């Protein structure tokens, strides 16, 4: 690492880190959907057991069976079949299924893409407090799919999801505050949101938090803390963190 006489990281080093930080946000040109908000730890029964309950009208079983088909866990992956089970549960008011159905319509996964229908289902779940749906609805507003593009509205839905602890939303808010995109630029606020996501194990946020400590942006410069967060991200296979560690260790 090159340090100037003033003790600051050199301009070239800062520019490189800044570029990596922003690159982590731009996942796709369109909506970067969150699929897993409701799936962790839910499929405790076999697909056969789930199907029996689902066919008897159990909304939670219908939702779990839909997730199994979407992910190909215990059954042959079949996005169209997933959509049908999500629909059955969604029509009974299951917010996880409403989110899954809305995301499927937004992405055109297992069903013909229909952004307006996507927003209808995402809004139903988001207004009931489903964090995944709040994030996905924010993405719809961000790119203008199924709704008129409204960046301020996108930020508000992302904030709602972030405040419920959804790491991807916390990470995204951190980037928005860092760059001053649709919010007033505030590096300390960026650090706050990166930390929340990083502490949940979100690798992109761990890397970005390392960057903030490395550059002394929004937080007092601390190379020990920077290395700690780079390592945590690198251990999860984060390519930029691994490259940064190699560079630092070669100095």
Short mmCIF file of C-alpha atoms in Angstrom, two decimals:
data_model
loop_
_atom_site.label_atom_id
_atom_site.label_comp_id
_atom_site.label_asym_id
_atom_site.label_seq_id
_atom_site.Cartn_x
_atom_site.Cartn_y
_atom_site.Cartn_z
CA UNK A 1 0.00 0.00 0.00
CA UNK A 2 1.37 3.43 -0.95
CA UNK A 3 1.04 6.06 1.78
CA UNK A 4 1.75 9.74 1.15
CA UNK A 5 3.73 11.90 3.59
CA UNK A 6 0.44 13.15 4.99
CA UNK A 7 -0.48 9.59 5.90
CA UNK A 8 -3.29 9.32 3.36
CA UNK A 9 -3.68 6.49 0.89
CA UNK A 10 -2.35 7.51 -2.51
CA UNK A 11 -4.80 8.85 -5.11
CA UNK A 12 -4.36 5.82 -7.33
CA UNK A 13 -5.14 3.42 -4.48
CA UNK A 14 -8.22 5.43 -3.46
CA UNK A 15 -9.51 5.56 -7.04
CA UNK A 16 -9.11 1.81 -7.48
CA UNK A 17 -10.96 1.04 -4.27
CA UNK A 18 -13.72 3.48 -5.13
CA UNK A 19 -14.26 1.81 -8.48
CA UNK A 20 -14.54 -1.60 -6.85
CA UNK A 21 -17.03 -0.27 -4.34
CA UNK A 22 -19.38 1.04 -7.02
CA UNK A 23 -19.02 -2.05 -9.18
CA UNK A 24 -20.54 -4.10 -6.38
CA UNK A 25 -23.82 -2.18 -6.74
CA UNK A 26 -24.41 -2.49 -10.45
CA UNK A 27 -25.46 -6.13 -10.51
CA UNK A 28 -27.51 -5.88 -13.69
CA UNK A 29 -28.89 -3.17 -15.92
CA UNK A 30 -32.39 -4.12 -14.79
CA UNK A 31 -33.93 -5.09 -11.49
CA UNK A 32 -31.65 -7.08 -9.19
CA UNK A 33 -34.29 -9.28 -7.57
CA UNK A 34 -34.12 -10.87 -4.14
CA UNK A 35 -35.38 -14.44 -4.25
CA UNK A 36 -34.26 -15.92 -0.95
CA UNK A 37 -35.84 -13.64 1.65
CA UNK A 38 -38.29 -16.28 2.80
CA UNK A 39 -36.59 -19.52 1.92
CA UNK A 40 -33.91 -20.14 4.51
CA UNK A 41 -34.84 -22.85 6.96
CA UNK A 42 -38.35 -23.33 5.63
CA UNK A 43 -38.22 -26.59 3.69
CA UNK A 44 -38.04 -29.02 6.59
CA UNK A 45 -40.40 -31.57 5.02
CA UNK A 46 -39.86 -33.69 1.93
CA UNK A 47 -41.54 -32.53 -1.31
CA UNK A 48 -43.86 -35.55 -1.07
CA UNK A 49 -45.04 -34.51 2.40
CA UNK A 50 -45.35 -30.90 1.28
CA UNK A 51 -47.41 -31.89 -1.75
CA UNK A 52 -49.91 -33.75 0.39
CA UNK A 53 -50.44 -30.72 2.62
CA UNK A 54 -50.37 -28.34 -0.33
CA UNK A 55 -53.06 -30.27 -2.18
CA UNK A 56 -55.20 -30.00 0.95
CA UNK A 57 -54.92 -26.22 0.75
CA UNK A 58 -52.17 -25.48 3.28
CA UNK A 59 -50.76 -22.13 2.14
CA UNK A 60 -47.39 -22.54 3.86
CA UNK A 61 -46.90 -25.96 2.26
CA UNK A 62 -47.90 -24.53 -1.12
CA UNK A 63 -45.32 -21.80 -0.71
CA UNK A 64 -42.57 -24.21 0.38
CA UNK A 65 -43.38 -26.56 -2.51
CA UNK A 66 -43.16 -23.62 -4.89
CA UNK A 67 -39.72 -22.79 -3.52
CA UNK A 68 -38.63 -26.42 -3.90
CA UNK A 69 -39.63 -26.36 -7.58
CA UNK A 70 -38.01 -22.98 -8.14
CA UNK A 71 -34.70 -24.09 -6.64
CA UNK A 72 -34.82 -27.74 -7.76
CA UNK A 73 -34.46 -29.02 -4.20
CA UNK A 74 -35.82 -32.56 -3.85
CA UNK A 75 -37.65 -32.27 -7.17
CA UNK A 76 -36.71 -31.52 -10.76
CA UNK A 77 -36.42 -27.77 -11.14
CA UNK A 78 -39.56 -26.41 -12.77
CA UNK A 79 -40.13 -22.63 -12.61
CA UNK A 80 -43.60 -22.94 -14.16
CA UNK A 81 -44.68 -25.43 -11.49
CA UNK A 82 -43.20 -23.13 -8.86
CA UNK A 83 -45.34 -20.28 -10.14
CA UNK A 84 -48.52 -22.34 -9.88
CA UNK A 85 -47.87 -23.24 -6.24
CA UNK A 86 -46.89 -19.66 -5.43
CA UNK A 87 -50.15 -18.52 -6.99
CA UNK A 88 -52.24 -20.87 -4.88
CA UNK A 89 -50.58 -19.67 -1.68
CA UNK A 90 -50.57 -16.03 -2.78
CA UNK A 91 -54.30 -16.08 -3.38
CA UNK A 92 -54.67 -17.17 0.25
CA UNK A 93 -52.68 -14.14 1.37
CA UNK A 94 -49.29 -15.75 1.99
CA UNK A 95 -46.83 -12.85 1.70
CA UNK A 96 -43.79 -14.98 0.88
CA UNK A 97 -45.69 -16.54 -2.02
CA UNK A 98 -46.90 -13.12 -3.15
CA UNK A 99 -43.29 -12.00 -3.26
CA UNK A 100 -42.24 -15.14 -5.13
CA UNK A 101 -45.06 -14.75 -7.64
CA UNK A 102 -44.34 -11.05 -8.13
CA UNK A 103 -40.63 -11.67 -8.63
CA UNK A 104 -41.42 -14.42 -11.16
CA UNK A 105 -43.62 -12.03 -13.16
CA UNK A 106 -40.98 -9.32 -12.98
CA UNK A 107 -38.23 -11.65 -14.24
CA UNK A 108 -40.37 -13.72 -16.59
CA UNK A 109 -39.31 -16.89 -14.78
CA UNK A 110 -41.80 -19.71 -15.21
CA UNK A 111 -44.41 -17.31 -16.54
CA UNK A 112 -44.68 -14.69 -19.27
CA UNK A 113 -43.08 -11.48 -18.07
CA UNK A 114 -45.72 -9.04 -16.88
CA UNK A 115 -44.32 -6.11 -14.86
CA UNK A 116 -47.75 -4.70 -14.00
CA UNK A 117 -48.87 -8.06 -12.58
CA UNK A 118 -45.55 -8.32 -10.76
CA UNK A 119 -46.05 -4.97 -9.05
CA UNK A 120 -49.59 -5.94 -8.04
CA UNK A 121 -48.35 -8.97 -6.11
CA UNK A 122 -45.22 -7.33 -4.75
CA UNK A 123 -47.24 -4.42 -3.41
CA UNK A 124 -49.68 -6.75 -1.65
CA UNK A 125 -46.81 -8.39 0.21
CA UNK A 126 -44.78 -5.22 0.73
CA UNK A 127 -47.68 -3.38 2.33
CA UNK A 128 -48.03 -6.27 4.79
CA UNK A 129 -44.38 -5.89 5.76
CA UNK A 130 -42.66 -8.61 3.73
CA UNK A 131 -39.05 -7.39 3.50
CA UNK A 132 -38.20 -9.29 0.32
CA UNK A 133 -41.22 -7.83 -1.43
CA UNK A 134 -40.36 -4.35 -0.18
CA UNK A 135 -36.90 -4.69 -1.69
CA UNK A 136 -38.23 -6.07 -4.98
CA UNK A 137 -40.88 -3.36 -5.21
CA UNK A 138 -38.09 -0.85 -4.69
CA UNK A 139 -36.25 -2.42 -7.62
CA UNK A 140 -39.37 -2.10 -9.78
CA UNK A 141 -39.54 1.60 -8.97
CA UNK A 142 -35.80 1.99 -9.52
CA UNK A 143 -35.89 0.71 -13.10
CA UNK A 144 -39.48 1.66 -13.95
CA UNK A 145 -40.89 -1.83 -14.46
CA UNK A 146 -44.66 -2.04 -14.02
CA UNK A 147 -44.68 1.45 -12.48
CA UNK A 148 -43.47 4.86 -13.49
CA UNK A 149 -39.83 5.18 -12.53
CA UNK A 150 -39.59 6.92 -9.18
CA UNK A 151 -36.17 6.85 -7.57
CA UNK A 152 -37.32 8.47 -4.33
CA UNK A 153 -40.02 5.80 -3.95
CA UNK A 154 -37.43 3.12 -4.70
CA UNK A 155 -35.24 4.39 -1.87
CA UNK A 156 -38.15 4.38 0.56
CA UNK A 157 -39.04 0.75 -0.18
CA UNK A 158 -35.39 -0.27 0.05
CA UNK A 159 -35.19 1.56 3.38
CA UNK A 160 -38.23 -0.29 4.72
CA UNK A 161 -36.60 -3.61 3.81
CA UNK A 162 -33.26 -2.53 5.26
CA UNK A 163 -34.84 -1.49 8.54
CA UNK A 164 -36.26 -5.01 8.82
CA UNK A 165 -32.75 -6.42 8.49
CA UNK A 166 -32.65 -7.51 4.84
CA UNK A 167 -28.91 -7.46 4.11
CA UNK A 168 -29.12 -6.84 0.37
CA UNK A 169 -31.25 -3.76 1.02
CA UNK A 170 -28.85 -2.54 3.70
CA UNK A 171 -25.98 -2.97 1.26
CA UNK A 172 -27.78 -1.08 -1.47
CA UNK A 173 -28.62 1.81 0.86
CA UNK A 174 -24.96 1.96 1.81
CA UNK A 175 -23.94 2.37 -1.82
CA UNK A 176 -26.60 5.01 -2.43
CA UNK A 177 -25.38 7.05 0.53
CA UNK A 178 -21.76 6.59 -0.49
CA UNK A 179 -22.38 7.89 -4.01
CA UNK A 180 -25.16 10.32 -3.16
CA UNK A 181 -27.57 8.60 -5.54
CA UNK A 182 -31.19 9.67 -4.84
CA UNK A 183 -30.16 10.60 -1.27
CA UNK A 184 -27.85 13.25 0.17
CA UNK A 185 -24.31 11.90 0.11
CA UNK A 186 -23.30 10.79 3.59
CA UNK A 187 -20.31 8.50 4.01
CA UNK A 188 -20.93 7.93 7.72
CA UNK A 189 -24.45 6.72 6.86
CA UNK A 190 -22.96 4.52 4.15
CA UNK A 191 -20.68 2.94 6.75
CA UNK A 192 -23.64 2.38 9.09
CA UNK A 193 -25.59 0.42 6.47
CA UNK A 194 -22.56 -1.49 5.18
CA UNK A 195 -21.81 -2.55 8.76
CA UNK A 196 -25.35 -3.83 9.32
CA UNK A 197 -25.17 -6.00 6.22
CA UNK A 198 -21.56 -7.03 6.81
CA UNK A 199 -22.35 -8.27 10.31
CA UNK A 200 -24.94 -10.57 8.76
CA UNK A 201 -22.25 -12.07 6.54
CA UNK A 202 -23.11 -10.24 3.32
CA UNK A 203 -19.82 -10.44 1.40
CA UNK A 204 -20.24 -7.34 -0.79
CA UNK A 205 -20.91 -5.26 2.31
CA UNK A 206 -17.94 -6.79 4.13
CA UNK A 207 -15.71 -5.79 1.25
CA UNK A 208 -17.17 -2.29 1.07
CA UNK A 209 -16.78 -1.81 4.81
CA UNK A 210 -13.15 -2.80 4.40
CA UNK A 211 -12.84 -0.16 1.69
CA UNK A 212 -14.29 2.50 3.97
CA UNK A 213 -11.81 1.66 6.72
CA UNK A 214 -8.99 1.45 4.18
CA UNK A 215 -9.76 4.91 2.79
CA UNK A 216 -10.88 6.50 6.05
CA UNK A 217 -14.20 7.45 4.50
CA UNK A 218 -17.10 7.85 6.91
CA UNK A 219 -14.98 6.28 9.63
CA UNK A 220 -11.50 6.79 11.08
CA UNK A 221 -8.92 5.11 8.89
CA UNK A 222 -7.96 1.76 10.38
CA UNK A 223 -5.93 -0.71 8.36
CA UNK A 224 -6.45 -3.50 10.89
CA UNK A 225 -10.22 -3.20 10.57
CA UNK A 226 -9.93 -2.95 6.79
CA UNK A 227 -7.96 -6.19 6.63
CA UNK A 228 -10.44 -7.91 8.94
CA UNK A 229 -13.36 -7.14 6.67
CA UNK A 230 -11.43 -7.92 3.49
CA UNK A 231 -10.60 -11.32 4.94
CA UNK A 232 -14.20 -12.03 5.91
CA UNK A 233 -15.34 -11.25 2.35
CA UNK A 234 -12.44 -13.16 0.80
CA UNK A 235 -13.26 -16.25 2.86
CA UNK A 236 -16.67 -16.26 1.17
CA UNK A 237 -15.05 -16.20 -2.26
CA UNK A 238 -15.43 -12.47 -2.94
CA UNK A 239 -13.06 -11.95 -5.89
CA UNK A 240 -12.34 -8.26 -5.30
CA UNK A 241 -11.55 -8.88 -1.65
CA UNK A 242 -9.23 -11.73 -2.57
CA UNK A 243 -7.45 -9.54 -5.13
CA UNK A 244 -7.14 -6.69 -2.64
CA UNK A 245 -5.62 -9.00 -0.02
CA UNK A 246 -3.12 -10.35 -2.54
CA UNK A 247 -2.15 -6.80 -3.45
CA UNK A 248 -1.73 -5.75 0.17
CA UNK A 249 0.23 -8.85 1.11
CA UNK A 250 2.60 -8.30 -1.82
CA UNK A 251 3.60 -4.84 -0.55
#
